[in-house]
PDB file of C-alpha atoms in Angstrom:
ATOM      1  CA  MET A   1      -0.087   0.034  -0.187  1.00 62.00           C
ATOM      2  CA  LYS A   2       1.345   3.626  -0.658  1.00 72.00           C
ATOM      3  CA  GLU A   3       1.978   5.827   2.136  1.00 81.00           C
ATOM      4  CA  ILE A   4      -0.987   8.149   2.377  1.00 89.00           C
ATOM      5  CA  THR A   5      -0.696  11.691   4.034  1.00 95.00           C
ATOM      6  CA  GLN A   6      -2.103  13.100   7.149  1.00 96.00           C
ATOM      7  CA  PHE A   7      -4.595  15.017   4.935  1.00 98.00           C
ATOM      8  CA  ASP A   8      -5.199  11.868   2.637  1.00 98.00           C
ATOM      9  CA  LYS A   9      -6.666  10.549   6.151  1.00 97.00           C
ATOM     10  CA  GLU A  10      -8.709  13.182   7.113  1.00 98.00           C
ATOM     11  CA  CYS A  11     -10.431  13.284   3.467  1.00 98.00           C
ATOM     12  CA  PHE A  12     -11.213   9.442   4.000  1.00 98.00           C
ATOM     13  CA  GLU A  13     -12.141   9.909   7.745  1.00 98.00           C
ATOM     14  CA  LYS A  14     -15.004  12.314   6.092  1.00 98.00           C
ATOM     15  CA  ALA A  15     -15.985  10.470   3.449  1.00 98.00           C
ATOM     16  CA  ILE A  16     -16.300   7.442   5.964  1.00 98.00           C
ATOM     17  CA  SER A  17     -18.547   9.724   7.818  1.00 98.00           C
ATOM     18  CA  ILE A  18     -20.897  10.713   5.145  1.00 97.00           C
ATOM     19  CA  ALA A  19     -21.164   6.925   4.323  1.00 97.00           C
ATOM     20  CA  ARG A  20     -22.171   6.183   7.582  1.00 98.00           C
ATOM     21  CA  GLU A  21     -24.813   8.828   7.494  1.00 96.00           C
ATOM     22  CA  ILE A  22     -26.073   7.844   3.942  1.00 94.00           C
ATOM     23  CA  HIS A  23     -26.236   4.107   5.146  1.00 95.00           C
ATOM     24  CA  ALA A  24     -28.343   5.729   8.378  1.00 95.00           C
ATOM     25  CA  ASN A  25     -30.570   6.915   5.809  1.00 91.00           C
ATOM     26  CA  GLY A  26     -31.316   3.570   3.982  1.00 90.00           C
ATOM     27  CA  GLY A  27     -28.896   4.063   0.978  1.00 90.00           C
ATOM     28  CA  CYS A  28     -25.978   2.368  -0.599  1.00 93.00           C
ATOM     29  CA  PRO A  29     -22.772   3.586   2.026  1.00 96.00           C
ATOM     30  CA  VAL A  30     -20.515   5.408  -0.377  1.00 97.00           C
ATOM     31  CA  GLY A  31     -18.967   8.669   0.761  1.00 97.00           C
ATOM     32  CA  ALA A  32     -16.634  10.920  -1.356  1.00 98.00           C
ATOM     33  CA  VAL A  33     -14.424  14.360  -0.833  1.00 98.00           C
ATOM     34  CA  LEU A  34     -12.874  16.037  -3.788  1.00 98.00           C
ATOM     35  CA  ALA A  35     -10.025  18.408  -2.873  1.00 98.00           C
ATOM     36  CA  ILE A  36      -7.963  20.863  -4.495  1.00 98.00           C
ATOM     37  CA  ASP A  37      -4.449  21.825  -3.290  1.00 98.00           C
ATOM     38  CA  GLU A  38      -4.792  19.516  -0.138  1.00 97.00           C
ATOM     39  CA  LYS A  39      -7.632  21.977   0.536  1.00 98.00           C
ATOM     40  CA  ILE A  40     -11.551  20.552   0.677  1.00 98.00           C
ATOM     41  CA  LEU A  41     -13.668  21.472  -1.871  1.00 98.00           C
ATOM     42  CA  ALA A  42     -16.783  19.433  -1.171  1.00 98.00           C
ATOM     43  CA  ILE A  43     -17.843  15.980   0.295  1.00 98.00           C
ATOM     44  CA  GLY A  44     -21.040  13.821  -0.654  1.00 95.00           C
ATOM     45  CA  GLY A  45     -22.639  10.670  -0.727  1.00 94.00           C
ATOM     46  CA  ASN A  46     -24.206   8.213  -3.022  1.00 91.00           C
ATOM     47  CA  GLU A  47     -28.044   9.509  -3.979  1.00 84.00           C
ATOM     48  CA  ARG A  48     -29.435   6.615  -5.660  1.00 73.00           C
ATOM     49  CA  HIS A  49     -31.601   5.884  -3.059  1.00 65.00           C
ATOM     50  CA  LYS A  50     -33.193   9.349  -2.710  1.00 63.00           C
ATOM     51  CA  LEU A  51     -36.707   8.934  -4.242  1.00 52.00           C
ATOM     52  CA  GLU A  52     -36.764  12.649  -5.752  1.00 57.00           C
ATOM     53  CA  LYS A  53     -33.729  11.588  -7.713  1.00 61.00           C
ATOM     54  CA  LYS A  54     -33.523   7.496  -8.361  1.00 67.00           C
ATOM     55  CA  SER A  55     -30.859   7.160 -11.049  1.00 75.00           C
ATOM     56  CA  TYR A  56     -28.258   5.513 -12.123  1.00 77.00           C
ATOM     57  CA  ILE A  57     -25.638   8.290 -12.496  1.00 83.00           C
ATOM     58  CA  ASN A  58     -25.927   9.615  -8.730  1.00 86.00           C
ATOM     59  CA  HIS A  59     -23.065   7.945  -7.444  1.00 92.00           C
ATOM     60  CA  ALA A  60     -20.959   9.956  -4.454  1.00 94.00           C
ATOM     61  CA  GLU A  61     -18.034  10.648  -7.253  1.00 96.00           C
ATOM     62  CA  ASN A  62     -20.331  11.573  -9.910  1.00 94.00           C
ATOM     63  CA  LEU A  63     -22.572  14.169  -8.169  1.00 94.00           C
ATOM     64  CA  LEU A  64     -19.161  15.352  -6.747  1.00 96.00           C
ATOM     65  CA  ILE A  65     -17.827  16.191 -10.072  1.00 97.00           C
ATOM     66  CA  ILE A  66     -20.730  17.297 -11.584  1.00 95.00           C
ATOM     67  CA  LYS A  67     -21.697  19.663  -9.031  1.00 96.00           C
ATOM     68  CA  ASN A  68     -18.201  20.892  -8.995  1.00 98.00           C
ATOM     69  CA  GLY A  69     -17.937  21.035 -12.321  1.00 96.00           C
ATOM     70  CA  ASN A  70     -16.680  25.000 -13.105  1.00 97.00           C
ATOM     71  CA  VAL A  71     -14.487  25.178  -9.842  1.00 98.00           C
ATOM     72  CA  LEU A  72     -12.825  21.875 -11.032  1.00 98.00           C
ATOM     73  CA  HIS A  73     -12.178  23.119 -14.703  1.00 97.00           C
ATOM     74  CA  ASP A  74     -10.716  26.609 -13.425  1.00 98.00           C
ATOM     75  CA  ALA A  75      -8.068  24.249 -11.036  1.00 98.00           C
ATOM     76  CA  ASN A  76      -7.297  22.447 -14.149  1.00 97.00           C
ATOM     77  CA  LYS A  77      -6.626  25.566 -15.825  1.00 97.00           C
ATOM     78  CA  GLN A  78      -4.342  26.802 -12.913  1.00 98.00           C
ATOM     79  CA  ASN A  79      -2.277  24.057 -12.634  1.00 97.00           C
ATOM     80  CA  LYS A  80      -3.723  23.056  -8.839  1.00 98.00           C
ATOM     81  CA  LYS A  81      -3.946  19.274  -7.906  1.00 98.00           C
ATOM     82  CA  ILE A  82      -7.235  17.778  -7.982  1.00 98.00           C
ATOM     83  CA  SER A  83      -7.629  14.591  -5.827  1.00 98.00           C
ATOM     84  CA  LEU A  84     -10.685  12.616  -5.683  1.00 98.00           C
ATOM     85  CA  TYR A  85     -11.301  10.140  -2.264  1.00 98.00           C
ATOM     86  CA  SER A  86     -14.018   7.462  -2.125  1.00 98.00           C
ATOM     87  CA  THR A  87     -15.006   5.055   0.386  1.00 98.00           C
ATOM     88  CA  LEU A  88     -15.491   2.498  -2.706  1.00 97.00           C
ATOM     89  CA  GLU A  89     -13.773   1.662  -6.162  1.00 97.00           C
ATOM     90  CA  PRO A  90     -15.223   4.052  -8.281  1.00 97.00           C
ATOM     91  CA  CYS A  91     -17.663   2.205 -11.270  1.00 95.00           C
ATOM     92  CA  LEU A  92     -16.532   2.701 -14.912  1.00 95.00           C
ATOM     93  CA  GLN A  93     -18.885   5.800 -14.949  1.00 94.00           C
ATOM     94  CA  CYS A  94     -17.023   7.683 -12.067  1.00 95.00           C
ATOM     95  CA  LEU A  95     -13.795   6.993 -13.387  1.00 96.00           C
ATOM     96  CA  GLY A  96     -14.592   8.331 -16.910  1.00 94.00           C
ATOM     97  CA  THR A  97     -16.058  11.865 -15.404  1.00 96.00           C
ATOM     98  CA  ALA A  98     -13.212  11.969 -12.981  1.00 97.00           C
ATOM     99  CA  VAL A  99     -10.963  11.382 -16.087  1.00 95.00           C
ATOM    100  CA  ILE A 100     -12.710  13.730 -18.558  1.00 95.00           C
ATOM    101  CA  ASN A 101     -12.562  16.448 -15.993  1.00 96.00           C
ATOM    102  CA  HIS A 102      -8.748  16.165 -15.182  1.00 96.00           C
ATOM    103  CA  ILE A 103      -8.731  14.774 -11.618  1.00 98.00           C
ATOM    104  CA  ASP A 104      -5.301  14.175 -10.918  1.00 98.00           C
ATOM    105  CA  ARG A 105      -5.610  11.321  -8.394  1.00 97.00           C
ATOM    106  CA  ILE A 106      -8.150   9.246  -6.804  1.00 98.00           C
ATOM    107  CA  LEU A 107      -7.695   7.620  -4.193  1.00 98.00           C
ATOM    108  CA  PHE A 108     -10.523   4.323  -2.406  1.00 98.00           C
ATOM    109  CA  ILE A 109     -10.152   2.673   0.174  1.00 98.00           C
ATOM    110  CA  GLU A 110     -12.417  -0.619  -0.452  1.00 97.00           C
ATOM    111  CA  SER A 111     -11.909  -2.773  -4.148  1.00 96.00           C
ATOM    112  CA  ASP A 112     -15.488  -3.018  -5.380  1.00 95.00           C
ATOM    113  CA  PRO A 113     -15.804  -6.812  -7.027  1.00 93.00           C
ATOM    114  CA  ASN A 114     -18.674  -5.785  -9.092  1.00 92.00           C
ATOM    115  CA  GLY A 115     -18.083  -2.829 -10.347  1.00 92.00           C
ATOM    116  CA  GLY A 116     -15.024  -1.360  -9.902  1.00 93.00           C
ATOM    117  CA  ALA A 117     -12.905   0.388 -12.960  1.00 93.00           C
ATOM    118  CA  CYS A 118     -10.088   1.667 -11.460  1.00 92.00           C
ATOM    119  CA  ASN A 119      -7.955  -1.291 -13.025  1.00 89.00           C
ATOM    120  CA  LEU A 120      -8.912  -0.651 -16.519  1.00 86.00           C
ATOM    121  CA  LYS A 121      -6.242  -0.388 -19.297  1.00 82.00           C
ATOM    122  CA  HIS A 122      -6.111   2.972 -20.867  1.00 79.00           C
ATOM    123  CA  ASP A 123      -4.201   1.822 -23.552  1.00 79.00           C
ATOM    124  CA  ASN A 124      -6.735   1.245 -26.208  1.00 82.00           C
ATOM    125  CA  ILE A 125      -9.169   4.101 -26.028  1.00 83.00           C
ATOM    126  CA  GLY A 126      -7.355   7.004 -27.536  1.00 85.00           C
ATOM    127  CA  VAL A 127      -4.088   9.174 -27.016  1.00 87.00           C
ATOM    128  CA  TRP A 128      -5.652  11.850 -24.645  1.00 85.00           C
ATOM    129  CA  TYR A 129      -6.810   9.622 -22.222  1.00 86.00           C
ATOM    130  CA  LYS A 130      -2.996   8.843 -21.514  1.00 85.00           C
ATOM    131  CA  GLU A 131      -2.255  12.292 -21.148  1.00 88.00           C
ATOM    132  CA  VAL A 132      -5.165  13.130 -18.299  1.00 91.00           C
ATOM    133  CA  TRP A 133      -4.818   9.155 -16.403  1.00 94.00           C
ATOM    134  CA  PRO A 134      -5.053   9.849 -13.213  1.00 96.00           C
ATOM    135  CA  GLU A 135      -2.754   8.323 -10.546  1.00 96.00           C
ATOM    136  CA  ILE A 136      -4.896   5.421  -8.945  1.00 96.00           C
ATOM    137  CA  ILE A 137      -4.022   4.715  -5.552  1.00 96.00           C
ATOM    138  CA  HIS A 138      -5.688   1.645  -3.643  1.00 96.00           C
ATOM    139  CA  CYS A 139      -5.684   2.667   0.214  1.00 96.00           C
ATOM    140  CA  PRO A 140      -7.191  -0.285   2.195  1.00 95.00           C
ATOM    141  CA  PHE A 141      -5.843   0.822   5.430  1.00 92.00           C
ATOM    142  CA  THR A 142      -9.662   0.360   7.306  1.00 96.00           C
ATOM    143  CA  ASP A 143     -12.093  -2.108   6.655  1.00 96.00           C
ATOM    144  CA  GLU A 144     -15.175   0.273   7.645  1.00 97.00           C
ATOM    145  CA  PRO A 145     -16.542   1.037   4.356  1.00 97.00           C
ATOM    146  CA  LYS A 146     -16.468  -3.195   3.767  1.00 96.00           C
ATOM    147  CA  LYS A 147     -18.654  -3.306   7.058  1.00 96.00           C
ATOM    148  CA  LEU A 148     -20.932  -0.808   5.704  1.00 97.00           C
ATOM    149  CA  MET A 149     -21.523  -2.584   2.704  1.00 96.00           C
ATOM    150  CA  ILE A 150     -21.943  -6.245   3.891  1.00 95.00           C
ATOM    151  CA  LYS A 151     -24.508  -4.386   6.458  1.00 96.00           C
ATOM    152  CA  PHE A 152     -26.175  -2.553   3.969  1.00 95.00           C
ATOM    153  CA  PHE A 153     -26.623  -5.831   1.171  1.00 94.00           C
ATOM    154  CA  HIS A 154     -27.784  -7.931   4.699  1.00 95.00           C
ATOM    155  CA  GLU A 155     -30.493  -5.362   5.273  1.00 95.00           C
ATOM    156  CA  GLU A 156     -31.479  -4.992   1.531  1.00 93.00           C
ATOM    157  CA  ILE A 157     -32.330  -8.881   1.757  1.00 94.00           C
ATOM    158  CA  GLU A 158     -34.475  -8.111   5.064  1.00 94.00           C
ATOM    159  CA  ARG A 159     -36.050  -5.610   2.830  1.00 91.00           C
ATOM    160  CA  GLY A 160     -36.900  -8.254   0.171  1.00 93.00           C
ATOM    161  CA  HIS A 161     -34.338  -7.400  -2.341  1.00 90.00           C
ATOM    162  CA  ILE A 162     -32.716 -10.432  -2.416  1.00 92.00           C
ATOM    163  CA  ASP A 163     -30.342 -11.123  -6.183  1.00 93.00           C
ATOM    164  CA  LEU A 164     -28.127  -8.093  -6.437  1.00 90.00           C
ATOM    165  CA  PRO A 165     -27.634  -8.344  -2.643  1.00 92.00           C
ATOM    166  CA  ASN A 166     -26.520 -12.182  -2.521  1.00 94.00           C
ATOM    167  CA  LYS A 167     -24.418 -11.583  -5.331  1.00 94.00           C
ATOM    168  CA  MET A 168     -22.604  -8.519  -3.864  1.00 93.00           C
ATOM    169  CA  LEU A 169     -22.316 -10.597  -0.479  1.00 94.00           C
ATOM    170  CA  LYS A 170     -20.921 -13.476  -2.641  1.00 94.00           C
ATOM    171  CA  LEU A 171     -18.191 -11.340  -4.204  1.00 93.00           C
ATOM    172  CA  PHE A 172     -17.383 -10.023  -1.397  1.00 89.00           C
ATOM    173  CA  ASN A 173     -16.796 -13.449   1.048  1.00 85.00           C
ATOM    174  CA  ALA A 174     -14.851 -14.333  -2.415  1.00 76.00           C
ATOM    175  CA  LYS A 175     -12.700 -11.465  -2.617  1.00 64.00           C
ATOM    176  CA  ASP A 176     -11.480 -12.586   0.982  1.00 63.00           C
ATOM    177  CA  ASP A 177     -10.995 -15.867   0.200  1.00 56.00           C
ATOM    178  CA  ASN A 178      -8.608 -14.666  -3.000  1.00 53.00           C
ATOM    179  CA  ALA A 179      -6.701 -12.969  -0.334  1.00 52.00           C
ATOM    180  CA  ASN A 180      -6.500 -15.435   2.012  1.00 48.00           C
ATOM    181  CA  MET A 181      -4.750 -17.915  -0.561  1.00 39.00           C
ATOM    182  CA  VAL A 182      -2.579 -15.470  -1.210  1.00 40.00           C
TER     183      VAL A 182
END
C-alpha cells in the first residue's frame, strides 16, 4: 500500500462519515471527497436511494464532480492538484467522469468486486486518455467501508431485495477468500 498523508486520512475520514450517514438514511454507504491543493472542496455521498433523484448516475463521485464542474475546470486551468477520495472503488462511469474532468488522483479504500473499474487498462481507448489519466491509489487502511457495504446488503435482503445483495455478498466473500489464499 502506498503511504498516504495526514490530509489523505482526513479526507477518507470525512468520506467514511458521509458513508455512515448515507447508510443511516437507507442508502448504499459510499462517501466521497473532492480536494484541490490539499483543501477540501466538497463532500458527498451516494444518492441513488433518494426517491426524487432515483438515477443510476447519482453515485457519490459523479455527483461531486458534476456539482463542482466550474471550480474543477478553473483549478485544472491553474494547474492545481485535484484529488478524489472514495470509500469504494469508482465504477466505470465515475472513473470516466473523473478522467474527463482532469482529476489528478483517485484514492479509494475498498475494492468493488462487482463494478470497480480502477484497474481498467486505458492503452486502447485513445491517446488523450494517456495524457490525462489520473494516478489511482488503493488505500485499504480500514475495513469500515467494507463492513458498511456488507451490513447494507444484509439489510437489503431483509427488505426483500434478494438478487443483487446476495451476489454482492458472495463477491465480497470470494474476494476475502482469494486474499487469504495469497
